[in-house]
Amino acid sequence: MESNQSSLSNILFNIFIPVMILNKGQKIGLNPTQALFIALSFPLCFGLYSLIKEKKMNYISVLGLLNILFSGILTILALGGIWFAVKEAFFPLLIGGFVLASSFTTNPFFKTLFLNPAAFNVSQIHEKLDTPEKQFQFENLMKTSTKWLSVSFLVSAALNFILSLYIFTPLADSLSVTEKQELLNQQLSQMTVTSMAVILIPMMIFVGSILYFAFKKTTKMTGLTMDQLFIK
């Protein structure tokens, strides 16, 4: 996740475009299997590009690939209801678990985000943490922020599960496989749009608050201004 690719590119190629292909593929003449393979090609190619260029694994591409793979398989098998609810909750729950576990290590996840030399003035931050007490306080800040960040993923998992149960209603046995797939595509589209307002925006506010808290604490420890924390 330390890739220098922009957040917009990551979201566009790993999430938005593949989901749109899965949702709208049948309208342009693709069957569910064709739509799945085309959708998978975007996070796969973007991940390989990042690996070659950055020499690092793009974990957003990996998660996007898995997410699209599970969505596509469930659609092809015409499985709705609780299956999609579990899928929608599983990925943020998995991420939240890994983030939480990292807070008990010497390299908490938030620290890898915060001490990114491409965005933050890392050398100056370290220079200002010039006493063991300040270094201890900073490490505790990184661990605390990581724990709060994990909460955002866990809350997202719960909201995803509840929203999915509401949107992905059980499919009637009287429907054909094709009709079930079309209905699932409609529900996927509704889930994508609704989750933006119900889940994504509140989570962005939550994460933004965590970042602001970490920035304010760091400026107090180091004596640097907010502008000095960032590379211009």
mmCIF file with all atom_site columns, C-alpha atoms in Angstrom:
data_model
loop_
_atom_site.group_PDB
_atom_site.id
_atom_site.type_symbol
_atom_site.label_atom_id
_atom_site.label_alt_id
_atom_site.label_comp_id
_atom_site.label_asym_id
_atom_site.label_entity_id
_atom_site.label_seq_id
_atom_site.pdbx_PDB_ins_code
_atom_site.Cartn_x
_atom_site.Cartn_y
_atom_site.Cartn_z
_atom_site.occupancy
_atom_site.B_iso_or_equiv
_atom_site.pdbx_formal_charge
_atom_site.auth_seq_id
_atom_site.auth_comp_id
_atom_site.auth_asym_id
_atom_site.auth_atom_id
_atom_site.pdbx_PDB_model_num
ATOM 1   C CA . MET A 1 1   ? 0.000   0.000   0.000   1.00 0.00 ? 1   MET A CA 1
ATOM 2   C CA . GLU A 1 2   ? 3.018   2.218   -0.137  1.00 0.00 ? 2   GLU A CA 1
ATOM 3   C CA . SER A 1 3   ? 2.755   2.431   -3.916  1.00 0.00 ? 3   SER A CA 1
ATOM 4   C CA . ASN A 1 4   ? 3.216   5.881   -5.337  1.00 0.00 ? 4   ASN A CA 1
ATOM 5   C CA . GLN A 1 5   ? 0.263   5.375   -7.673  1.00 0.00 ? 5   GLN A CA 1
ATOM 6   C CA . SER A 1 6   ? -2.396  7.983   -6.993  1.00 0.00 ? 6   SER A CA 1
ATOM 7   C CA . SER A 1 7   ? -5.390  7.052   -4.889  1.00 0.00 ? 7   SER A CA 1
ATOM 8   C CA . LEU A 1 8   ? -7.652  7.988   -7.814  1.00 0.00 ? 8   LEU A CA 1
ATOM 9   C CA . SER A 1 9   ? -5.907  5.542   -10.170 1.00 0.00 ? 9   SER A CA 1
ATOM 10  C CA . ASN A 1 10  ? -6.076  2.773   -7.564  1.00 0.00 ? 10  ASN A CA 1
ATOM 11  C CA . ILE A 1 11  ? -9.807  3.275   -7.018  1.00 0.00 ? 11  ILE A CA 1
ATOM 12  C CA . LEU A 1 12  ? -10.528 3.664   -10.733 1.00 0.00 ? 12  LEU A CA 1
ATOM 13  C CA . PHE A 1 13  ? -8.656  0.610   -12.063 1.00 0.00 ? 13  PHE A CA 1
ATOM 14  C CA . ASN A 1 14  ? -8.981  -1.730  -9.069  1.00 0.00 ? 14  ASN A CA 1
ATOM 15  C CA . ILE A 1 15  ? -12.563 -1.046  -8.007  1.00 0.00 ? 15  ILE A CA 1
ATOM 16  C CA . PHE A 1 16  ? -14.739 1.314   -10.070 1.00 0.00 ? 16  PHE A CA 1
ATOM 17  C CA . ILE A 1 17  ? -14.108 0.106   -13.653 1.00 0.00 ? 17  ILE A CA 1
ATOM 18  C CA . PRO A 1 18  ? -14.217 -3.655  -12.790 1.00 0.00 ? 18  PRO A CA 1
ATOM 19  C CA . VAL A 1 19  ? -17.452 -3.224  -10.809 1.00 0.00 ? 19  VAL A CA 1
ATOM 20  C CA . MET A 1 20  ? -19.038 -1.270  -13.677 1.00 0.00 ? 20  MET A CA 1
ATOM 21  C CA . ILE A 1 21  ? -18.069 -4.018  -16.145 1.00 0.00 ? 21  ILE A CA 1
ATOM 22  C CA . LEU A 1 22  ? -19.618 -6.681  -13.910 1.00 0.00 ? 22  LEU A CA 1
ATOM 23  C CA . ASN A 1 23  ? -22.758 -4.603  -13.436 1.00 0.00 ? 23  ASN A CA 1
ATOM 24  C CA . LYS A 1 24  ? -23.247 -3.363  -17.005 1.00 0.00 ? 24  LYS A CA 1
ATOM 25  C CA . GLY A 1 25  ? -21.534 -6.080  -19.053 1.00 0.00 ? 25  GLY A CA 1
ATOM 26  C CA . GLN A 1 26  ? -24.740 -7.737  -20.215 1.00 0.00 ? 26  GLN A CA 1
ATOM 27  C CA . LYS A 1 27  ? -26.024 -4.443  -21.628 1.00 0.00 ? 27  LYS A CA 1
ATOM 28  C CA . ILE A 1 28  ? -23.105 -4.363  -24.072 1.00 0.00 ? 28  ILE A CA 1
ATOM 29  C CA . GLY A 1 29  ? -23.435 -8.002  -25.069 1.00 0.00 ? 29  GLY A CA 1
ATOM 30  C CA . LEU A 1 30  ? -21.121 -9.714  -22.577 1.00 0.00 ? 30  LEU A CA 1
ATOM 31  C CA . ASN A 1 31  ? -22.185 -12.864 -20.774 1.00 0.00 ? 31  ASN A CA 1
ATOM 32  C CA . PRO A 1 32  ? -21.335 -13.100 -17.032 1.00 0.00 ? 32  PRO A CA 1
ATOM 33  C CA . THR A 1 33  ? -18.189 -15.174 -17.640 1.00 0.00 ? 33  THR A CA 1
ATOM 34  C CA . GLN A 1 34  ? -16.829 -12.748 -20.258 1.00 0.00 ? 34  GLN A CA 1
ATOM 35  C CA . ALA A 1 35  ? -17.631 -9.782  -17.996 1.00 0.00 ? 35  ALA A CA 1
ATOM 36  C CA . LEU A 1 36  ? -15.797 -11.479 -15.112 1.00 0.00 ? 36  LEU A CA 1
ATOM 37  C CA . PHE A 1 37  ? -12.602 -12.086 -17.104 1.00 0.00 ? 37  PHE A CA 1
ATOM 38  C CA . ILE A 1 38  ? -12.549 -8.540  -18.509 1.00 0.00 ? 38  ILE A CA 1
ATOM 39  C CA . ALA A 1 39  ? -13.234 -7.065  -15.058 1.00 0.00 ? 39  ALA A CA 1
ATOM 40  C CA . LEU A 1 40  ? -10.434 -9.159  -13.527 1.00 0.00 ? 40  LEU A CA 1
ATOM 41  C CA . SER A 1 41  ? -7.971  -7.914  -16.160 1.00 0.00 ? 41  SER A CA 1
ATOM 42  C CA . PHE A 1 42  ? -8.003  -4.363  -14.763 1.00 0.00 ? 42  PHE A CA 1
ATOM 43  C CA . PRO A 1 43  ? -6.741  -5.007  -11.193 1.00 0.00 ? 43  PRO A CA 1
ATOM 44  C CA . LEU A 1 44  ? -4.482  -7.778  -12.534 1.00 0.00 ? 44  LEU A CA 1
ATOM 45  C CA . CYS A 1 45  ? -2.797  -5.537  -15.136 1.00 0.00 ? 45  CYS A CA 1
ATOM 46  C CA . PHE A 1 46  ? -2.639  -2.565  -12.760 1.00 0.00 ? 46  PHE A CA 1
ATOM 47  C CA . GLY A 1 47  ? -1.092  -4.746  -10.057 1.00 0.00 ? 47  GLY A CA 1
ATOM 48  C CA . LEU A 1 48  ? 1.520   -6.145  -12.476 1.00 0.00 ? 48  LEU A CA 1
ATOM 49  C CA . TYR A 1 49  ? 2.301   -2.626  -13.708 1.00 0.00 ? 49  TYR A CA 1
ATOM 50  C CA . SER A 1 50  ? 2.830   -1.447  -10.124 1.00 0.00 ? 50  SER A CA 1
ATOM 51  C CA . LEU A 1 51  ? 4.985   -4.492  -9.363  1.00 0.00 ? 51  LEU A CA 1
ATOM 52  C CA . ILE A 1 52  ? 7.234   -3.876  -12.380 1.00 0.00 ? 52  ILE A CA 1
ATOM 53  C CA . LYS A 1 53  ? 7.461   -0.097  -11.929 1.00 0.00 ? 53  LYS A CA 1
ATOM 54  C CA . GLU A 1 54  ? 7.524   0.185   -8.141  1.00 0.00 ? 54  GLU A CA 1
ATOM 55  C CA . LYS A 1 55  ? 9.164   -3.184  -7.333  1.00 0.00 ? 55  LYS A CA 1
ATOM 56  C CA . LYS A 1 56  ? 6.447   -3.591  -4.688  1.00 0.00 ? 56  LYS A CA 1
ATOM 57  C CA . MET A 1 57  ? 3.190   -5.502  -4.418  1.00 0.00 ? 57  MET A CA 1
ATOM 58  C CA . ASN A 1 58  ? 0.108   -3.294  -4.830  1.00 0.00 ? 58  ASN A CA 1
ATOM 59  C CA . TYR A 1 59  ? -2.158  -4.732  -2.145  1.00 0.00 ? 59  TYR A CA 1
ATOM 60  C CA . ILE A 1 60  ? -5.116  -2.636  -3.303  1.00 0.00 ? 60  ILE A CA 1
ATOM 61  C CA . SER A 1 61  ? -4.907  -4.477  -6.644  1.00 0.00 ? 61  SER A CA 1
ATOM 62  C CA . VAL A 1 62  ? -4.790  -7.825  -4.835  1.00 0.00 ? 62  VAL A CA 1
ATOM 63  C CA . LEU A 1 63  ? -7.868  -6.957  -2.782  1.00 0.00 ? 63  LEU A CA 1
ATOM 64  C CA . GLY A 1 64  ? -9.620  -5.585  -5.863  1.00 0.00 ? 64  GLY A CA 1
ATOM 65  C CA . LEU A 1 65  ? -8.824  -8.770  -7.764  1.00 0.00 ? 65  LEU A CA 1
ATOM 66  C CA . LEU A 1 66  ? -10.215 -10.971 -4.978  1.00 0.00 ? 66  LEU A CA 1
ATOM 67  C CA . ASN A 1 67  ? -13.293 -8.782  -4.566  1.00 0.00 ? 67  ASN A CA 1
ATOM 68  C CA . ILE A 1 68  ? -14.131 -8.886  -8.283  1.00 0.00 ? 68  ILE A CA 1
ATOM 69  C CA . LEU A 1 69  ? -13.401 -12.622 -8.452  1.00 0.00 ? 69  LEU A CA 1
ATOM 70  C CA . PHE A 1 70  ? -15.824 -13.401 -5.616  1.00 0.00 ? 70  PHE A CA 1
ATOM 71  C CA . SER A 1 71  ? -18.503 -11.062 -6.999  1.00 0.00 ? 71  SER A CA 1
ATOM 72  C CA . GLY A 1 72  ? -18.189 -12.588 -10.466 1.00 0.00 ? 72  GLY A CA 1
ATOM 73  C CA . ILE A 1 73  ? -18.334 -16.166 -9.217  1.00 0.00 ? 73  ILE A CA 1
ATOM 74  C CA . LEU A 1 74  ? -21.396 -15.463 -7.078  1.00 0.00 ? 74  LEU A CA 1
ATOM 75  C CA . THR A 1 75  ? -23.099 -13.824 -10.067 1.00 0.00 ? 75  THR A CA 1
ATOM 76  C CA . ILE A 1 76  ? -22.249 -16.687 -12.443 1.00 0.00 ? 76  ILE A CA 1
ATOM 77  C CA . LEU A 1 77  ? -23.568 -19.200 -9.908  1.00 0.00 ? 77  LEU A CA 1
ATOM 78  C CA . ALA A 1 78  ? -26.636 -16.959 -9.382  1.00 0.00 ? 78  ALA A CA 1
ATOM 79  C CA . LEU A 1 79  ? -26.168 -16.962 -5.617  1.00 0.00 ? 79  LEU A CA 1
ATOM 80  C CA . GLY A 1 80  ? -27.726 -13.992 -3.848  1.00 0.00 ? 80  GLY A CA 1
ATOM 81  C CA . GLY A 1 81  ? -28.900 -12.975 -0.433  1.00 0.00 ? 81  GLY A CA 1
ATOM 82  C CA . ILE A 1 82  ? -26.662 -13.979 2.451   1.00 0.00 ? 82  ILE A CA 1
ATOM 83  C CA . TRP A 1 83  ? -23.746 -14.950 0.166   1.00 0.00 ? 83  TRP A CA 1
ATOM 84  C CA . PHE A 1 84  ? -23.243 -11.403 -1.081  1.00 0.00 ? 84  PHE A CA 1
ATOM 85  C CA . ALA A 1 85  ? -23.755 -10.045 2.441   1.00 0.00 ? 85  ALA A CA 1
ATOM 86  C CA . VAL A 1 86  ? -20.932 -12.275 3.687   1.00 0.00 ? 86  VAL A CA 1
ATOM 87  C CA . LYS A 1 87  ? -18.720 -11.301 0.751   1.00 0.00 ? 87  LYS A CA 1
ATOM 88  C CA . GLU A 1 88  ? -19.306 -7.573  1.239   1.00 0.00 ? 88  GLU A CA 1
ATOM 89  C CA . ALA A 1 89  ? -18.461 -7.838  4.948   1.00 0.00 ? 89  ALA A CA 1
ATOM 90  C CA . PHE A 1 90  ? -15.524 -10.229 4.587   1.00 0.00 ? 90  PHE A CA 1
ATOM 91  C CA . PHE A 1 91  ? -12.992 -7.943  2.888   1.00 0.00 ? 91  PHE A CA 1
ATOM 92  C CA . PRO A 1 92  ? -13.199 -4.920  5.231   1.00 0.00 ? 92  PRO A CA 1
ATOM 93  C CA . LEU A 1 93  ? -13.287 -7.379  8.151   1.00 0.00 ? 93  LEU A CA 1
ATOM 94  C CA . LEU A 1 94  ? -10.142 -9.076  6.840   1.00 0.00 ? 94  LEU A CA 1
ATOM 95  C CA . ILE A 1 95  ? -8.349  -5.751  6.327   1.00 0.00 ? 95  ILE A CA 1
ATOM 96  C CA . GLY A 1 96  ? -9.465  -4.513  9.739   1.00 0.00 ? 96  GLY A CA 1
ATOM 97  C CA . GLY A 1 97  ? -8.111  -7.663  11.348  1.00 0.00 ? 97  GLY A CA 1
ATOM 98  C CA . PHE A 1 98  ? -4.697  -7.282  9.698   1.00 0.00 ? 98  PHE A CA 1
ATOM 99  C CA . VAL A 1 99  ? -4.548  -3.572  10.583  1.00 0.00 ? 99  VAL A CA 1
ATOM 100 C CA . LEU A 1 100 ? -5.462  -4.303  14.212  1.00 0.00 ? 100 LEU A CA 1
ATOM 101 C CA . ALA A 1 101 ? -2.873  -7.096  14.453  1.00 0.00 ? 101 ALA A CA 1
ATOM 102 C CA . SER A 1 102 ? -0.179  -4.749  13.120  1.00 0.00 ? 102 SER A CA 1
ATOM 103 C CA . SER A 1 103 ? -0.795  -2.374  16.047  1.00 0.00 ? 103 SER A CA 1
ATOM 104 C CA . PHE A 1 104 ? 0.803   -4.959  18.349  1.00 0.00 ? 104 PHE A CA 1
ATOM 105 C CA . THR A 1 105 ? 3.998   -5.116  16.268  1.00 0.00 ? 105 THR A CA 1
ATOM 106 C CA . THR A 1 106 ? 6.957   -2.766  15.900  1.00 0.00 ? 106 THR A CA 1
ATOM 107 C CA . ASN A 1 107 ? 5.634   -1.657  12.509  1.00 0.00 ? 107 ASN A CA 1
ATOM 108 C CA . PRO A 1 108 ? 1.961   -0.649  12.897  1.00 0.00 ? 108 PRO A CA 1
ATOM 109 C CA . PHE A 1 109 ? 0.088   -0.088  9.654   1.00 0.00 ? 109 PHE A CA 1
ATOM 110 C CA . PHE A 1 110 ? -0.586  3.607   10.274  1.00 0.00 ? 110 PHE A CA 1
ATOM 111 C CA . LYS A 1 111 ? 3.153   4.201   10.601  1.00 0.00 ? 111 LYS A CA 1
ATOM 112 C CA . THR A 1 112 ? 3.751   2.903   7.059   1.00 0.00 ? 112 THR A CA 1
ATOM 113 C CA . LEU A 1 113 ? 1.184   5.414   5.807   1.00 0.00 ? 113 LEU A CA 1
ATOM 114 C CA . PHE A 1 114 ? 2.345   8.312   7.954   1.00 0.00 ? 114 PHE A CA 1
ATOM 115 C CA . LEU A 1 115 ? 6.078   7.881   7.383   1.00 0.00 ? 115 LEU A CA 1
ATOM 116 C CA . ASN A 1 116 ? 5.817   7.775   3.594   1.00 0.00 ? 116 ASN A CA 1
ATOM 117 C CA . PRO A 1 117 ? 8.840   9.721   2.264   1.00 0.00 ? 117 PRO A CA 1
ATOM 118 C CA . ALA A 1 118 ? 6.934   10.515  -0.924  1.00 0.00 ? 118 ALA A CA 1
ATOM 119 C CA . ALA A 1 119 ? 4.443   12.647  1.021   1.00 0.00 ? 119 ALA A CA 1
ATOM 120 C CA . PHE A 1 120 ? 5.888   13.425  4.458   1.00 0.00 ? 120 PHE A CA 1
ATOM 121 C CA . ASN A 1 121 ? 9.098   15.059  5.616   1.00 0.00 ? 121 ASN A CA 1
ATOM 122 C CA . VAL A 1 122 ? 10.277  11.892  7.349   1.00 0.00 ? 122 VAL A CA 1
ATOM 123 C CA . SER A 1 123 ? 13.864  12.981  8.029   1.00 0.00 ? 123 SER A CA 1
ATOM 124 C CA . GLN A 1 124 ? 12.738  16.193  9.712   1.00 0.00 ? 124 GLN A CA 1
ATOM 125 C CA . ILE A 1 125 ? 10.142  14.352  11.807  1.00 0.00 ? 125 ILE A CA 1
ATOM 126 C CA . HIS A 1 126 ? 12.796  11.904  13.049  1.00 0.00 ? 126 HIS A CA 1
ATOM 127 C CA . GLU A 1 127 ? 15.200  14.761  13.684  1.00 0.00 ? 127 GLU A CA 1
ATOM 128 C CA . LYS A 1 128 ? 12.654  16.455  15.973  1.00 0.00 ? 128 LYS A CA 1
ATOM 129 C CA . LEU A 1 129 ? 11.964  13.244  17.892  1.00 0.00 ? 129 LEU A CA 1
ATOM 130 C CA . ASP A 1 130 ? 15.248  13.794  19.656  1.00 0.00 ? 130 ASP A CA 1
ATOM 131 C CA . THR A 1 131 ? 14.557  12.223  23.066  1.00 0.00 ? 131 THR A CA 1
ATOM 132 C CA . PRO A 1 132 ? 13.588  8.679   24.122  1.00 0.00 ? 132 PRO A CA 1
ATOM 133 C CA . GLU A 1 133 ? 10.404  10.095  25.643  1.00 0.00 ? 133 GLU A CA 1
ATOM 134 C CA . LYS A 1 134 ? 9.317   11.728  22.376  1.00 0.00 ? 134 LYS A CA 1
ATOM 135 C CA . GLN A 1 135 ? 10.150  8.567   20.428  1.00 0.00 ? 135 GLN A CA 1
ATOM 136 C CA . PHE A 1 136 ? 8.095   6.486   22.865  1.00 0.00 ? 136 PHE A CA 1
ATOM 137 C CA . GLN A 1 137 ? 5.152   8.904   22.603  1.00 0.00 ? 137 GLN A CA 1
ATOM 138 C CA . PHE A 1 138 ? 5.346   8.844   18.800  1.00 0.00 ? 138 PHE A CA 1
ATOM 139 C CA . GLU A 1 139 ? 5.374   5.038   18.652  1.00 0.00 ? 139 GLU A CA 1
ATOM 140 C CA . ASN A 1 140 ? 2.346   4.938   20.965  1.00 0.00 ? 140 ASN A CA 1
ATOM 141 C CA . LEU A 1 141 ? 0.608   7.486   18.715  1.00 0.00 ? 141 LEU A CA 1
ATOM 142 C CA . MET A 1 142 ? 1.215   5.289   15.667  1.00 0.00 ? 142 MET A CA 1
ATOM 143 C CA . LYS A 1 143 ? -0.177  2.226   17.473  1.00 0.00 ? 143 LYS A CA 1
ATOM 144 C CA . THR A 1 144 ? -3.214  4.091   18.813  1.00 0.00 ? 144 THR A CA 1
ATOM 145 C CA . SER A 1 145 ? -3.964  5.565   15.387  1.00 0.00 ? 145 SER A CA 1
ATOM 146 C CA . THR A 1 146 ? -3.622  2.100   13.841  1.00 0.00 ? 146 THR A CA 1
ATOM 147 C CA . LYS A 1 147 ? -6.170  0.685   16.302  1.00 0.00 ? 147 LYS A CA 1
ATOM 148 C CA . TRP A 1 148 ? -8.637  3.465   15.488  1.00 0.00 ? 148 TRP A CA 1
ATOM 149 C CA . LEU A 1 149 ? -8.044  2.872   11.779  1.00 0.00 ? 149 LEU A CA 1
ATOM 150 C CA . SER A 1 150 ? -8.903  -0.808  12.261  1.00 0.00 ? 150 SER A CA 1
ATOM 151 C CA . VAL A 1 151 ? -12.163 0.250   13.913  1.00 0.00 ? 151 VAL A CA 1
ATOM 152 C CA . SER A 1 152 ? -13.121 2.105   10.729  1.00 0.00 ? 152 SER A CA 1
ATOM 153 C CA . PHE A 1 153 ? -12.744 -1.130  8.731   1.00 0.00 ? 153 PHE A CA 1
ATOM 154 C CA . LEU A 1 154 ? -14.665 -3.168  11.310  1.00 0.00 ? 154 LEU A CA 1
ATOM 155 C CA . VAL A 1 155 ? -17.515 -0.623  11.308  1.00 0.00 ? 155 VAL A CA 1
ATOM 156 C CA . SER A 1 156 ? -17.468 -0.698  7.496   1.00 0.00 ? 156 SER A CA 1
ATOM 157 C CA . ALA A 1 157 ? -17.764 -4.514  7.576   1.00 0.00 ? 157 ALA A CA 1
ATOM 158 C CA . ALA A 1 158 ? -20.823 -4.309  9.840   1.00 0.00 ? 158 ALA A CA 1
ATOM 159 C CA . LEU A 1 159 ? -22.464 -1.611  7.692   1.00 0.00 ? 159 LEU A CA 1
ATOM 160 C CA . ASN A 1 160 ? -21.693 -3.566  4.512   1.00 0.00 ? 160 ASN A CA 1
ATOM 161 C CA . PHE A 1 161 ? -23.302 -6.684  5.944   1.00 0.00 ? 161 PHE A CA 1
ATOM 162 C CA . ILE A 1 162 ? -26.472 -4.866  7.046   1.00 0.00 ? 162 ILE A CA 1
ATOM 163 C CA . LEU A 1 163 ? -26.795 -2.940  3.774   1.00 0.00 ? 163 LEU A CA 1
ATOM 164 C CA . SER A 1 164 ? -26.183 -6.091  1.714   1.00 0.00 ? 164 SER A CA 1
ATOM 165 C CA . LEU A 1 165 ? -28.923 -8.000  3.527   1.00 0.00 ? 165 LEU A CA 1
ATOM 166 C CA . TYR A 1 166 ? -31.290 -5.166  2.607   1.00 0.00 ? 166 TYR A CA 1
ATOM 167 C CA . ILE A 1 167 ? -30.247 -4.954  -1.065  1.00 0.00 ? 167 ILE A CA 1
ATOM 168 C CA . PHE A 1 168 ? -29.387 -8.562  -1.989  1.00 0.00 ? 168 PHE A CA 1
ATOM 169 C CA . THR A 1 169 ? -32.788 -10.094 -1.395  1.00 0.00 ? 169 THR A CA 1
ATOM 170 C CA . PRO A 1 170 ? -33.233 -13.871 -1.866  1.00 0.00 ? 170 PRO A CA 1
ATOM 171 C CA . LEU A 1 171 ? -33.722 -14.902 -5.503  1.00 0.00 ? 171 LEU A CA 1
ATOM 172 C CA . ALA A 1 172 ? -36.968 -16.670 -6.360  1.00 0.00 ? 172 ALA A CA 1
ATOM 173 C CA . ASP A 1 173 ? -36.521 -20.307 -7.408  1.00 0.00 ? 173 ASP A CA 1
ATOM 174 C CA . SER A 1 174 ? -38.940 -19.707 -10.286 1.00 0.00 ? 174 SER A CA 1
ATOM 175 C CA . LEU A 1 175 ? -36.431 -17.404 -12.023 1.00 0.00 ? 175 LEU A CA 1
ATOM 176 C CA . SER A 1 176 ? -34.101 -18.780 -14.677 1.00 0.00 ? 176 SER A CA 1
ATOM 177 C CA . VAL A 1 177 ? -30.337 -18.595 -14.206 1.00 0.00 ? 177 VAL A CA 1
ATOM 178 C CA . THR A 1 178 ? -30.141 -15.710 -16.690 1.00 0.00 ? 178 THR A CA 1
ATOM 179 C CA . GLU A 1 179 ? -32.903 -13.805 -14.892 1.00 0.00 ? 179 GLU A CA 1
ATOM 180 C CA . LYS A 1 180 ? -31.149 -14.358 -11.559 1.00 0.00 ? 180 LYS A CA 1
ATOM 181 C CA . GLN A 1 181 ? -27.876 -13.065 -13.004 1.00 0.00 ? 181 GLN A CA 1
ATOM 182 C CA . GLU A 1 182 ? -29.577 -9.957  -14.398 1.00 0.00 ? 182 GLU A CA 1
ATOM 183 C CA . LEU A 1 183 ? -31.244 -9.302  -11.043 1.00 0.00 ? 183 LEU A CA 1
ATOM 184 C CA . LEU A 1 184 ? -27.929 -9.744  -9.217  1.00 0.00 ? 184 LEU A CA 1
ATOM 185 C CA . ASN A 1 185 ? -26.292 -7.251  -11.584 1.00 0.00 ? 185 ASN A CA 1
ATOM 186 C CA . GLN A 1 186 ? -29.033 -4.730  -10.759 1.00 0.00 ? 186 GLN A CA 1
ATOM 187 C CA . GLN A 1 187 ? -28.509 -5.359  -7.037  1.00 0.00 ? 187 GLN A CA 1
ATOM 188 C CA . LEU A 1 188 ? -24.736 -4.958  -7.461  1.00 0.00 ? 188 LEU A CA 1
ATOM 189 C CA . SER A 1 189 ? -25.291 -1.586  -9.122  1.00 0.00 ? 189 SER A CA 1
ATOM 190 C CA . GLN A 1 190 ? -27.616 -0.508  -6.316  1.00 0.00 ? 190 GLN A CA 1
ATOM 191 C CA . MET A 1 191 ? -25.101 -1.687  -3.701  1.00 0.00 ? 191 MET A CA 1
ATOM 192 C CA . THR A 1 192 ? -22.258 0.230   -5.378  1.00 0.00 ? 192 THR A CA 1
ATOM 193 C CA . VAL A 1 193 ? -24.201 3.500   -5.523  1.00 0.00 ? 193 VAL A CA 1
ATOM 194 C CA . THR A 1 194 ? -25.823 3.199   -2.083  1.00 0.00 ? 194 THR A CA 1
ATOM 195 C CA . SER A 1 195 ? -22.620 2.228   -0.293  1.00 0.00 ? 195 SER A CA 1
ATOM 196 C CA . MET A 1 196 ? -20.976 5.415   -1.575  1.00 0.00 ? 196 MET A CA 1
ATOM 197 C CA . ALA A 1 197 ? -23.395 7.535   0.426   1.00 0.00 ? 197 ALA A CA 1
ATOM 198 C CA . VAL A 1 198 ? -24.135 5.231   3.362   1.00 0.00 ? 198 VAL A CA 1
ATOM 199 C CA . ILE A 1 199 ? -20.661 3.796   3.985   1.00 0.00 ? 199 ILE A CA 1
ATOM 200 C CA . LEU A 1 200 ? -17.869 5.503   2.040   1.00 0.00 ? 200 LEU A CA 1
ATOM 201 C CA . ILE A 1 201 ? -18.560 9.123   2.994   1.00 0.00 ? 201 ILE A CA 1
ATOM 202 C CA . PRO A 1 202 ? -18.911 8.448   6.783   1.00 0.00 ? 202 PRO A CA 1
ATOM 203 C CA . MET A 1 203 ? -15.774 6.275   6.674   1.00 0.00 ? 203 MET A CA 1
ATOM 204 C CA . MET A 1 204 ? -13.818 9.050   4.920   1.00 0.00 ? 204 MET A CA 1
ATOM 205 C CA . ILE A 1 205 ? -14.868 11.462  7.672   1.00 0.00 ? 205 ILE A CA 1
ATOM 206 C CA . PHE A 1 206 ? -13.850 8.895   10.313  1.00 0.00 ? 206 PHE A CA 1
ATOM 207 C CA . VAL A 1 207 ? -10.437 8.275   8.741   1.00 0.00 ? 207 VAL A CA 1
ATOM 208 C CA . GLY A 1 208 ? -9.939  12.000  8.159   1.00 0.00 ? 208 GLY A CA 1
ATOM 209 C CA . SER A 1 209 ? -10.507 12.586  11.868  1.00 0.00 ? 209 SER A CA 1
ATOM 210 C CA . ILE A 1 210 ? -7.865  9.968   12.742  1.00 0.00 ? 210 ILE A CA 1
ATOM 211 C CA . LEU A 1 211 ? -5.367  11.629  10.406  1.00 0.00 ? 211 LEU A CA 1
ATOM 212 C CA . TYR A 1 212 ? -6.098  15.058  11.862  1.00 0.00 ? 212 TYR A CA 1
ATOM 213 C CA . PHE A 1 213 ? -5.620  13.685  15.394  1.00 0.00 ? 213 PHE A CA 1
ATOM 214 C CA . ALA A 1 214 ? -2.259  12.141  14.413  1.00 0.00 ? 214 ALA A CA 1
ATOM 215 C CA . PHE A 1 215 ? -1.105  15.319  12.675  1.00 0.00 ? 215 PHE A CA 1
ATOM 216 C CA . LYS A 1 216 ? -1.979  17.532  15.649  1.00 0.00 ? 216 LYS A CA 1
ATOM 217 C CA . LYS A 1 217 ? -0.230  15.223  18.117  1.00 0.00 ? 217 LYS A CA 1
ATOM 218 C CA . THR A 1 218 ? 2.861   15.038  15.889  1.00 0.00 ? 218 THR A CA 1
ATOM 219 C CA . THR A 1 219 ? 3.102   18.821  15.522  1.00 0.00 ? 219 THR A CA 1
ATOM 220 C CA . LYS A 1 220 ? 2.897   19.122  19.305  1.00 0.00 ? 220 LYS A CA 1
ATOM 221 C CA . MET A 1 221 ? 5.681   16.549  19.825  1.00 0.00 ? 221 MET A CA 1
ATOM 222 C CA . THR A 1 222 ? 8.024   17.868  17.147  1.00 0.00 ? 222 THR A CA 1
ATOM 223 C CA . GLY A 1 223 ? 7.289   21.589  17.141  1.00 0.00 ? 223 GLY A CA 1
ATOM 224 C CA . LEU A 1 224 ? 6.783   21.413  13.366  1.00 0.00 ? 224 LEU A CA 1
ATOM 225 C CA . THR A 1 225 ? 3.839   23.153  11.745  1.00 0.00 ? 225 THR A CA 1
ATOM 226 C CA . MET A 1 226 ? 1.271   21.199  9.745   1.00 0.00 ? 226 MET A CA 1
ATOM 227 C CA . ASP A 1 227 ? 2.792   22.502  6.489   1.00 0.00 ? 227 ASP A CA 1
ATOM 228 C CA . GLN A 1 228 ? 6.270   21.403  7.562   1.00 0.00 ? 228 GLN A CA 1
ATOM 229 C CA . LEU A 1 229 ? 5.110   17.809  7.964   1.00 0.00 ? 229 LEU A CA 1
ATOM 230 C CA . PHE A 1 230 ? 4.454   17.547  4.233   1.00 0.00 ? 230 PHE A CA 1
ATOM 231 C CA . ILE A 1 231 ? 6.863   17.618  1.311   1.00 0.00 ? 231 ILE A CA 1
ATOM 232 C CA . LYS A 1 232 ? 5.994   20.522  -0.990  1.00 0.00 ? 232 LYS A CA 1
#
